[in-house]
Amino acid sequence: MILNLILKSVLYKQFQLFTEFVMWIPFRFVRTWYARLVTMRNGGGHGLLLQRKVRTKALYRVKFGKNVFVNEGVLLDGRYGLTIGDNCDIGEYSSIWSETHDTNTHEAFGAHTYIGNYCWICPRATIMPGVHIGDGAIVGNGA
């Protein structure tokens, strides 16, 4: 049982490391192909465009809608689930979280984060766990 947990942990870390490597490859079609392959069971992802240096946590739990553009330096945290609707644009260096921790006990907790259709997340915006952003919303810079 303990060996099984250690093995899962090691494999997860290797998957994360490989994902980080792929997101630094200068060819967009490679990054997009990899993200669509990993998130294939979630459906969607048609027209997905990923810029370089996109950081992910549990990419396999992120569901992309159609025609999603993810700009450079964005962090996507899918550990508790993340859904990005159709025709969304996520600005540079934004962070979208689905997990956080208690400041006193450092115990992790989280909730599914949802971004609706036709949303624009401006650069350097931070979206916290459990947030539901409705269709057509604009999240301002540094918000």
CSV table of N, CA and C in Angstrom, one decimal:
chain,number,residue,atom,x,y,z
A,1,MET,N,0.8,-1.2,0.0
A,1,MET,CA,0.0,0.0,0.0
A,1,MET,C,0.9,1.2,0.0
A,2,ILE,N,1.9,1.3,0.9
A,2,ILE,CA,2.7,2.5,1.0
A,2,ILE,C,3.6,2.6,-0.3
A,3,LEU,N,4.0,1.4,-0.8
A,3,LEU,CA,4.8,1.4,-2.0
A,3,LEU,C,4.0,1.9,-3.2
A,4,ASN,N,2.7,1.5,-3.2
A,4,ASN,CA,1.8,2.0,-4.3
A,4,ASN,C,1.6,3.5,-4.2
A,5,LEU,N,1.5,4.1,-3.0
A,5,LEU,CA,1.4,5.6,-2.9
A,5,LEU,C,2.7,6.2,-3.3
A,6,ILE,N,3.8,5.7,-3.0
A,6,ILE,CA,5.1,6.3,-3.4
A,6,ILE,C,5.2,6.2,-4.9
A,7,LEU,N,4.8,5.1,-5.5
A,7,LEU,CA,4.9,5.0,-6.9
A,7,LEU,C,4.0,6.0,-7.7
A,8,LYS,N,2.8,6.1,-7.2
A,8,LYS,CA,1.9,7.1,-7.7
A,8,LYS,C,2.5,8.5,-7.6
A,9,SER,N,3.0,8.8,-6.5
A,9,SER,CA,3.6,10.2,-6.3
A,9,SER,C,4.8,10.4,-7.2
A,10,VAL,N,5.6,9.4,-7.4
A,10,VAL,CA,6.8,9.5,-8.3
A,10,VAL,C,6.3,9.7,-9.8
A,11,LEU,N,5.3,8.9,-10.2
A,11,LEU,CA,4.8,9.0,-11.5
A,11,LEU,C,4.1,10.4,-11.8
A,12,TYR,N,3.4,10.9,-10.8
A,12,TYR,CA,2.8,12.2,-10.9
A,12,TYR,C,3.8,13.3,-11.1
A,13,LYS,N,4.9,13.2,-10.3
A,13,LYS,CA,5.9,14.2,-10.4
A,13,LYS,C,6.6,14.1,-11.8
A,14,GLN,N,6.8,12.9,-12.3
A,14,GLN,CA,7.4,12.8,-13.6
A,14,GLN,C,6.5,13.3,-14.7
A,15,PHE,N,5.2,13.1,-14.5
A,15,PHE,CA,4.2,13.6,-15.5
A,15,PHE,C,4.3,15.1,-15.5
A,16,GLN,N,4.3,15.7,-14.3
A,16,GLN,CA,4.4,17.2,-14.1
A,16,GLN,C,5.6,17.7,-14.8
A,17,LEU,N,6.8,17.1,-14.5
A,17,LEU,CA,8.0,17.5,-15.1
A,17,LEU,C,8.0,17.5,-16.6
A,18,PHE,N,7.5,16.4,-17.2
A,18,PHE,CA,7.4,16.3,-18.6
A,18,PHE,C,6.4,17.3,-19.2
A,19,THR,N,5.3,17.6,-18.5
A,19,THR,CA,4.4,18.6,-19.0
A,19,THR,C,5.0,20.0,-19.0
A,20,GLU,N,5.8,20.3,-17.9
A,20,GLU,CA,6.5,21.6,-17.9
A,20,GLU,C,7.5,21.7,-19.0
A,21,PHE,N,8.2,20.6,-19.4
A,21,PHE,CA,9.1,20.6,-20.5
A,21,PHE,C,8.4,20.9,-21.8
A,22,VAL,N,7.3,20.2,-22.0
A,22,VAL,CA,6.5,20.4,-23.3
A,22,VAL,C,6.0,21.8,-23.4
A,23,MET,N,5.6,22.4,-22.3
A,23,MET,CA,5.1,23.8,-22.4
A,23,MET,C,6.2,24.8,-22.7
A,24,TRP,N,7.4,24.4,-22.7
A,24,TRP,CA,8.5,25.3,-23.1
A,24,TRP,C,9.0,25.1,-24.5
A,25,ILE,N,8.5,24.1,-25.2
A,25,ILE,CA,8.9,23.8,-26.6
A,25,ILE,C,8.4,25.0,-27.5
A,26,PRO,N,9.2,25.5,-28.3
A,26,PRO,CA,8.9,26.7,-29.1
A,26,PRO,C,7.8,26.5,-30.2
A,27,PHE,N,7.4,25.3,-30.4
A,27,PHE,CA,6.5,25.0,-31.5
A,27,PHE,C,5.1,24.9,-30.9
A,28,ARG,N,4.2,25.8,-31.2
A,28,ARG,CA,2.8,25.8,-30.7
A,28,ARG,C,2.0,24.5,-30.9
A,29,PHE,N,2.2,23.9,-32.2
A,29,PHE,CA,1.4,22.8,-32.5
A,29,PHE,C,1.8,21.6,-31.6
A,30,VAL,N,3.0,21.5,-31.1
A,30,VAL,CA,3.4,20.4,-30.1
A,30,VAL,C,2.7,20.6,-28.8
A,31,ARG,N,2.7,21.9,-28.3
A,31,ARG,CA,2.1,22.1,-27.0
A,31,ARG,C,0.6,21.9,-27.1
A,32,THR,N,0.0,22.3,-28.1
A,32,THR,CA,-1.5,22.2,-28.3
A,32,THR,C,-1.8,20.7,-28.5
A,33,TRP,N,-1.0,20.0,-29.3
A,33,TRP,CA,-1.3,18.5,-29.5
A,33,TRP,C,-1.2,17.8,-28.1
A,34,TYR,N,-0.2,18.1,-27.3
A,34,TYR,CA,0.0,17.5,-26.1
A,34,TYR,C,-1.2,17.7,-25.1
A,35,ALA,N,-1.5,19.0,-25.0
A,35,ALA,CA,-2.7,19.4,-24.1
A,35,ALA,C,-4.0,18.7,-24.6
A,36,ARG,N,-4.2,18.6,-25.9
A,36,ARG,CA,-5.4,18.0,-26.4
A,36,ARG,C,-5.4,16.5,-26.1
A,37,LEU,N,-4.2,15.9,-26.2
A,37,LEU,CA,-4.0,14.5,-25.9
A,37,LEU,C,-4.3,14.2,-24.5
A,38,VAL,N,-3.7,15.0,-23.6
A,38,VAL,CA,-3.9,14.7,-22.1
A,38,VAL,C,-5.3,15.0,-21.7
A,39,THR,N,-6.0,16.0,-22.3
A,39,THR,CA,-7.3,16.3,-21.8
A,39,THR,C,-8.4,15.7,-22.7
A,40,MET,N,-8.0,14.7,-23.6
A,40,MET,CA,-8.9,14.1,-24.5
A,40,MET,C,-10.2,13.5,-23.9
A,41,ARG,N,-10.0,12.9,-22.8
A,41,ARG,CA,-11.2,12.2,-22.1
A,41,ARG,C,-12.2,13.3,-21.6
A,42,ASN,N,-11.8,14.5,-21.4
A,42,ASN,CA,-12.7,15.6,-21.0
A,42,ASN,C,-13.5,16.2,-22.1
A,43,GLY,N,-13.1,15.8,-23.4
A,43,GLY,CA,-13.8,16.4,-24.5
A,43,GLY,C,-13.3,17.8,-24.8
A,44,GLY,N,-13.8,18.3,-25.9
A,44,GLY,CA,-13.4,19.7,-26.2
A,44,GLY,C,-11.9,19.9,-26.6
A,45,GLY,N,-11.5,21.1,-26.6
A,45,GLY,CA,-10.1,21.4,-26.9
A,45,GLY,C,-9.9,21.7,-28.4
A,46,HIS,N,-11.0,21.7,-29.2
A,46,HIS,CA,-10.8,22.0,-30.6
A,46,HIS,C,-10.5,23.5,-30.7
A,47,GLY,N,-9.5,23.9,-31.5
A,47,GLY,CA,-9.1,25.2,-31.6
A,47,GLY,C,-8.3,25.8,-30.5
A,48,LEU,N,-7.8,24.9,-29.6
A,48,LEU,CA,-7.0,25.4,-28.4
A,48,LEU,C,-5.6,25.9,-28.9
A,49,LEU,N,-5.2,27.0,-28.4
A,49,LEU,CA,-3.9,27.6,-28.6
A,49,LEU,C,-3.2,27.9,-27.3
A,50,LEU,N,-2.0,27.3,-27.1
A,50,LEU,CA,-1.3,27.5,-25.9
A,50,LEU,C,0.1,28.2,-26.3
A,51,GLN,N,0.3,29.3,-25.7
A,51,GLN,CA,1.6,30.0,-25.8
A,51,GLN,C,2.6,29.3,-25.0
A,52,ARG,N,3.9,29.7,-25.1
A,52,ARG,CA,5.0,29.1,-24.3
A,52,ARG,C,4.9,29.5,-22.8
A,53,LYS,N,5.5,28.7,-22.0
A,53,LYS,CA,5.7,28.9,-20.6
A,53,LYS,C,4.4,28.8,-19.8
A,54,VAL,N,3.4,28.1,-20.4
A,54,VAL,CA,2.2,27.8,-19.6
A,54,VAL,C,2.5,26.8,-18.5
A,55,ARG,N,2.2,27.1,-17.3
A,55,ARG,CA,2.4,26.2,-16.2
A,55,ARG,C,1.1,25.5,-15.8
A,56,THR,N,1.2,24.2,-15.5
A,56,THR,CA,0.0,23.5,-15.2
A,56,THR,C,0.2,22.6,-14.0
A,57,LYS,N,-0.9,22.4,-13.3
A,57,LYS,CA,-1.0,21.4,-12.2
A,57,LYS,C,-2.2,20.5,-12.5
A,58,ALA,N,-2.0,19.2,-12.7
A,58,ALA,CA,-3.0,18.3,-13.0
A,58,ALA,C,-3.7,18.7,-14.3
A,59,LEU,N,-3.0,18.8,-15.4
A,59,LEU,CA,-3.5,19.2,-16.7
A,59,LEU,C,-4.7,18.2,-17.1
A,60,TYR,N,-4.6,17.0,-16.8
A,60,TYR,CA,-5.6,16.0,-17.1
A,60,TYR,C,-7.0,16.3,-16.5
A,61,ARG,N,-7.1,17.2,-15.5
A,61,ARG,CA,-8.3,17.6,-14.9
A,61,ARG,C,-8.8,18.9,-15.4
A,62,VAL,N,-8.2,19.4,-16.4
A,62,VAL,CA,-8.6,20.7,-17.0
A,62,VAL,C,-9.5,20.4,-18.3
A,63,LYS,N,-10.6,21.0,-18.4
A,63,LYS,CA,-11.5,20.8,-19.5
A,63,LYS,C,-11.5,22.1,-20.3
A,64,PHE,N,-11.0,22.1,-21.6
A,64,PHE,CA,-11.0,23.2,-22.4
A,64,PHE,C,-12.2,23.2,-23.4
A,65,GLY,N,-12.8,24.4,-23.6
A,65,GLY,CA,-13.9,24.5,-24.6
A,65,GLY,C,-13.2,24.7,-26.0
A,66,LYS,N,-14.1,25.1,-26.9
A,66,LYS,CA,-13.6,25.3,-28.3
A,66,LYS,C,-13.0,26.7,-28.4
A,67,ASN,N,-11.9,26.9,-29.2
A,67,ASN,CA,-11.3,28.2,-29.5
A,67,ASN,C,-10.8,28.9,-28.2
A,68,VAL,N,-10.1,28.2,-27.4
A,68,VAL,CA,-9.5,28.8,-26.2
A,68,VAL,C,-8.1,29.2,-26.5
A,69,PHE,N,-7.8,30.5,-26.1
A,69,PHE,CA,-6.4,31.0,-26.2
A,69,PHE,C,-5.8,31.2,-24.9
A,70,VAL,N,-4.7,30.5,-24.6
A,70,VAL,CA,-4.0,30.7,-23.3
A,70,VAL,C,-2.6,31.3,-23.6
A,71,ASN,N,-2.4,32.5,-23.0
A,71,ASN,CA,-1.3,33.3,-23.3
A,71,ASN,C,-0.1,32.9,-22.5
A,72,GLU,N,1.1,33.5,-22.7
A,72,GLU,CA,2.3,33.1,-22.1
A,72,GLU,C,2.3,33.3,-20.6
A,73,GLY,N,2.9,32.3,-19.9
A,73,GLY,CA,3.1,32.4,-18.4
A,73,GLY,C,1.9,32.2,-17.6
A,74,VAL,N,0.8,31.7,-18.2
A,74,VAL,CA,-0.4,31.4,-17.4
A,74,VAL,C,-0.3,30.2,-16.6
A,75,LEU,N,-0.8,30.2,-15.4
A,75,LEU,CA,-0.8,29.0,-14.5
A,75,LEU,C,-2.3,28.4,-14.5
A,76,LEU,N,-2.4,27.2,-14.8
A,76,LEU,CA,-3.7,26.5,-14.8
A,76,LEU,C,-3.6,25.4,-13.8
A,77,ASP,N,-4.4,25.5,-12.7
A,77,ASP,CA,-4.4,24.5,-11.7
A,77,ASP,C,-5.7,23.6,-11.8
A,78,GLY,N,-5.5,22.4,-12.1
A,78,GLY,CA,-6.7,21.5,-12.3
A,78,GLY,C,-6.9,20.5,-11.2
A,79,ARG,N,-6.2,20.6,-10.1
A,79,ARG,CA,-6.2,19.6,-9.1
A,79,ARG,C,-7.6,19.2,-8.6
A,80,TYR,N,-8.4,20.2,-8.4
A,80,TYR,CA,-9.8,20.0,-8.0
A,80,TYR,C,-10.8,20.2,-9.2
A,81,GLY,N,-10.3,20.4,-10.4
A,81,GLY,CA,-11.1,20.5,-11.6
A,81,GLY,C,-11.2,22.0,-12.0
A,82,LEU,N,-11.0,22.2,-13.3
A,82,LEU,CA,-11.0,23.5,-13.9
A,82,LEU,C,-11.7,23.3,-15.3
A,83,THR,N,-12.8,24.1,-15.5
A,83,THR,CA,-13.5,24.1,-16.8
A,83,THR,C,-13.3,25.5,-17.4
A,84,ILE,N,-12.9,25.6,-18.6
A,84,ILE,CA,-12.8,26.8,-19.4
A,84,ILE,C,-13.7,26.7,-20.6
A,85,GLY,N,-14.7,27.6,-20.7
A,85,GLY,CA,-15.7,27.6,-21.7
A,85,GLY,C,-15.2,27.9,-23.1
A,86,ASP,N,-16.1,27.9,-24.0
A,86,ASP,CA,-15.8,28.2,-25.4
A,86,ASP,C,-15.4,29.7,-25.6
A,87,ASN,N,-14.5,29.9,-26.6
A,87,ASN,CA,-14.1,31.2,-27.1
A,87,ASN,C,-13.6,32.1,-25.9
A,88,CYS,N,-12.7,31.6,-25.1
A,88,CYS,CA,-12.1,32.3,-24.0
A,88,CYS,C,-10.7,32.8,-24.3
A,89,ASP,N,-10.3,33.9,-23.7
A,89,ASP,CA,-9.0,34.4,-23.9
A,89,ASP,C,-8.4,34.7,-22.5
A,90,ILE,N,-7.3,34.0,-22.2
A,90,ILE,CA,-6.6,34.2,-20.9
A,90,ILE,C,-5.3,34.9,-21.1
A,91,GLY,N,-5.2,36.1,-20.5
A,91,GLY,CA,-4.1,37.0,-20.7
A,91,GLY,C,-2.8,36.5,-20.0
A,92,GLU,N,-1.7,37.2,-20.3
A,92,GLU,CA,-0.4,36.8,-19.9
A,92,GLU,C,-0.3,36.8,-18.3
A,93,TYR,N,0.4,35.8,-17.8
A,93,TYR,CA,0.8,35.7,-16.4
A,93,TYR,C,-0.4,35.7,-15.5
A,94,SER,N,-1.6,35.2,-15.9
A,94,SER,CA,-2.7,35.0,-15.1
A,94,SER,C,-2.6,33.7,-14.3
A,95,SER,N,-3.3,33.6,-13.2
A,95,SER,CA,-3.3,32.4,-12.4
A,95,SER,C,-4.7,32.0,-12.2
A,96,ILE,N,-5.0,30.7,-12.5
A,96,ILE,CA,-6.3,30.2,-12.2
A,96,ILE,C,-6.2,29.0,-11.3
A,97,TRP,N,-6.6,29.1,-10.1
A,97,TRP,CA,-6.4,28.1,-9.1
A,97,TRP,C,-7.7,27.3,-8.8
A,98,SER,N,-7.5,26.0,-8.4
A,98,SER,CA,-8.6,25.2,-7.9
A,98,SER,C,-8.2,24.6,-6.6
A,99,GLU,N,-7.0,24.8,-6.1
A,99,GLU,CA,-6.6,24.4,-4.8
A,99,GLU,C,-5.9,25.5,-4.0
A,100,THR,N,-6.1,25.5,-2.7
A,100,THR,CA,-5.3,26.5,-1.9
A,100,THR,C,-5.1,25.8,-0.6
A,101,HIS,N,-4.6,26.5,0.4
A,101,HIS,CA,-4.4,25.9,1.7
A,101,HIS,C,-4.8,26.9,2.8
A,102,ASP,N,-5.0,26.3,4.0
A,102,ASP,CA,-5.4,27.1,5.2
A,102,ASP,C,-4.1,27.8,5.7
A,103,THR,N,-4.2,29.1,6.0
A,103,THR,CA,-3.0,29.8,6.4
A,103,THR,C,-2.4,29.4,7.8
A,104,ASN,N,-3.3,28.8,8.6
A,104,ASN,CA,-2.8,28.4,9.9
A,104,ASN,C,-2.3,27.0,10.0
A,105,THR,N,-3.0,26.1,9.3
A,105,THR,CA,-2.6,24.7,9.4
A,105,THR,C,-1.9,24.2,8.1
A,106,HIS,N,-2.0,24.9,7.1
A,106,HIS,CA,-1.4,24.6,5.8
A,106,HIS,C,-2.0,23.3,5.2
A,107,GLU,N,-3.3,23.0,5.6
A,107,GLU,CA,-4.0,21.9,5.1
A,107,GLU,C,-4.6,22.3,3.7
A,108,ALA,N,-4.4,21.5,2.7
A,108,ALA,CA,-4.9,21.8,1.4
A,108,ALA,C,-6.4,21.6,1.2
A,109,PHE,N,-7.1,22.4,0.5
A,109,PHE,CA,-8.5,22.2,0.2
A,109,PHE,C,-8.7,23.0,-1.1
A,110,GLY,N,-9.8,22.7,-1.8
A,110,GLY,CA,-10.1,23.4,-3.0
A,110,GLY,C,-11.5,23.1,-3.5
A,111,ALA,N,-11.8,23.6,-4.7
A,111,ALA,CA,-13.1,23.4,-5.3
A,111,ALA,C,-13.0,23.6,-6.8
A,112,HIS,N,-13.9,23.1,-7.5
A,112,HIS,CA,-13.9,23.2,-9.0
A,112,HIS,C,-14.1,24.7,-9.4
A,113,THR,N,-13.2,25.1,-10.3
A,113,THR,CA,-13.3,26.5,-10.8
A,113,THR,C,-13.8,26.5,-12.2
A,114,TYR,N,-14.7,27.4,-12.5
A,114,TYR,CA,-15.4,27.4,-13.8
A,114,TYR,C,-15.3,28.8,-14.4
A,115,ILE,N,-15.0,28.8,-15.7
A,115,ILE,CA,-14.9,30.0,-16.5
A,115,ILE,C,-15.9,29.8,-17.6
A,116,GLY,N,-16.9,30.7,-17.8
A,116,GLY,CA,-17.9,30.5,-18.8
A,116,GLY,C,-17.4,30.8,-20.2
A,117,ASN,N,-18.4,30.8,-21.1
A,117,ASN,CA,-18.1,31.1,-22.6
A,117,ASN,C,-17.9,32.5,-22.8
A,118,TYR,N,-17.1,32.8,-23.8
A,118,TYR,CA,-16.8,34.2,-24.3
A,118,TYR,C,-16.2,35.1,-23.2
A,119,CYS,N,-15.4,34.6,-22.3
A,119,CYS,CA,-14.8,35.3,-21.2
A,119,CYS,C,-13.4,35.8,-21.6
A,120,TRP,N,-13.0,36.9,-21.1
A,120,TRP,CA,-11.7,37.5,-21.3
A,120,TRP,C,-11.1,37.7,-19.9
A,121,ILE,N,-10.0,37.0,-19.6
A,121,ILE,CA,-9.2,37.1,-18.4
A,121,ILE,C,-8.0,38.0,-18.7
A,122,CYS,N,-8.0,39.2,-18.2
A,122,CYS,CA,-7.0,40.2,-18.6
A,122,CYS,C,-5.6,39.7,-17.9
A,123,PRO,N,-4.5,40.3,-18.4
A,123,PRO,CA,-3.2,39.9,-17.8
A,123,PRO,C,-3.1,40.1,-16.3
A,124,ARG,N,-2.3,39.2,-15.7
A,124,ARG,CA,-2.0,39.1,-14.3
A,124,ARG,C,-3.2,39.1,-13.4
A,125,ALA,N,-4.3,38.5,-13.9
A,125,ALA,CA,-5.5,38.3,-13.0
A,125,ALA,C,-5.3,37.0,-12.2
A,126,THR,N,-5.9,37.0,-11.0
A,126,THR,CA,-5.8,35.8,-10.2
A,126,THR,C,-7.3,35.3,-9.9
A,127,ILE,N,-7.6,34.1,-10.3
A,127,ILE,CA,-8.9,33.5,-10.0
A,127,ILE,C,-8.7,32.4,-9.0
A,128,MET,N,-9.4,32.5,-7.9
A,128,MET,CA,-9.2,31.6,-6.7
A,128,MET,C,-10.1,30.4,-6.9
A,129,PRO,N,-9.9,29.4,-6.1
A,129,PRO,CA,-10.6,28.1,-6.1
A,129,PRO,C,-12.1,28.3,-5.9
A,130,GLY,N,-12.9,27.6,-6.6
A,130,GLY,CA,-14.4,27.6,-6.5
A,130,GLY,C,-15.1,28.8,-7.1
A,131,VAL,N,-14.4,29.6,-7.8
A,131,VAL,CA,-15.0,30.8,-8.4
A,131,VAL,C,-15.7,30.4,-9.7
A,132,HIS,N,-16.9,30.9,-9.9
A,132,HIS,CA,-17.7,30.7,-11.1
A,132,HIS,C,-17.8,32.0,-11.8
A,133,ILE,N,-17.2,32.1,-13.0
A,133,ILE,CA,-17.3,33.3,-13.8
A,133,ILE,C,-18.3,33.0,-14.9
A,134,GLY,N,-19.3,33.9,-15.0
A,134,GLY,CA,-20.4,33.7,-16.0
A,134,GLY,C,-20.0,34.0,-17.4
A,135,ASP,N,-20.8,33.7,-18.3
A,135,ASP,CA,-20.6,33.9,-19.7
A,135,ASP,C,-20.4,35.4,-20.0
A,136,GLY,N,-19.4,35.7,-20.9
A,136,GLY,CA,-19.2,37.0,-21.4
A,136,GLY,C,-18.5,38.0,-20.4
A,137,ALA,N,-18.0,37.4,-19.3
A,137,ALA,CA,-17.4,38.3,-18.3
A,137,ALA,C,-16.0,38.7,-18.7
A,138,ILE,N,-15.6,39.9,-18.1
A,138,ILE,CA,-14.2,40.4,-18.3
A,138,ILE,C,-13.6,40.5,-16.9
A,139,VAL,N,-12.5,39.8,-16.6
A,139,VAL,CA,-11.8,40.0,-15.3
A,139,VAL,C,-10.7,40.9,-15.6
A,140,GLY,N,-10.6,42.0,-14.8
A,140,GLY,CA,-9.6,43.1,-15.1
A,140,GLY,C,-8.2,42.7,-14.7
A,141,ASN,N,-7.3,43.6,-15.2
A,141,ASN,CA,-5.9,43.4,-14.9
A,141,ASN,C,-5.6,43.4,-13.4
A,142,GLY,N,-4.8,42.5,-12.9
A,142,GLY,CA,-4.5,42.4,-11.5
A,142,GLY,C,-5.6,42.1,-10.5
A,143,ALA,N,-6.8,41.7,-11.1
A,143,ALA,CA,-7.9,41.4,-10.2
A,143,ALA,C,-7.8,40.1,-9.5
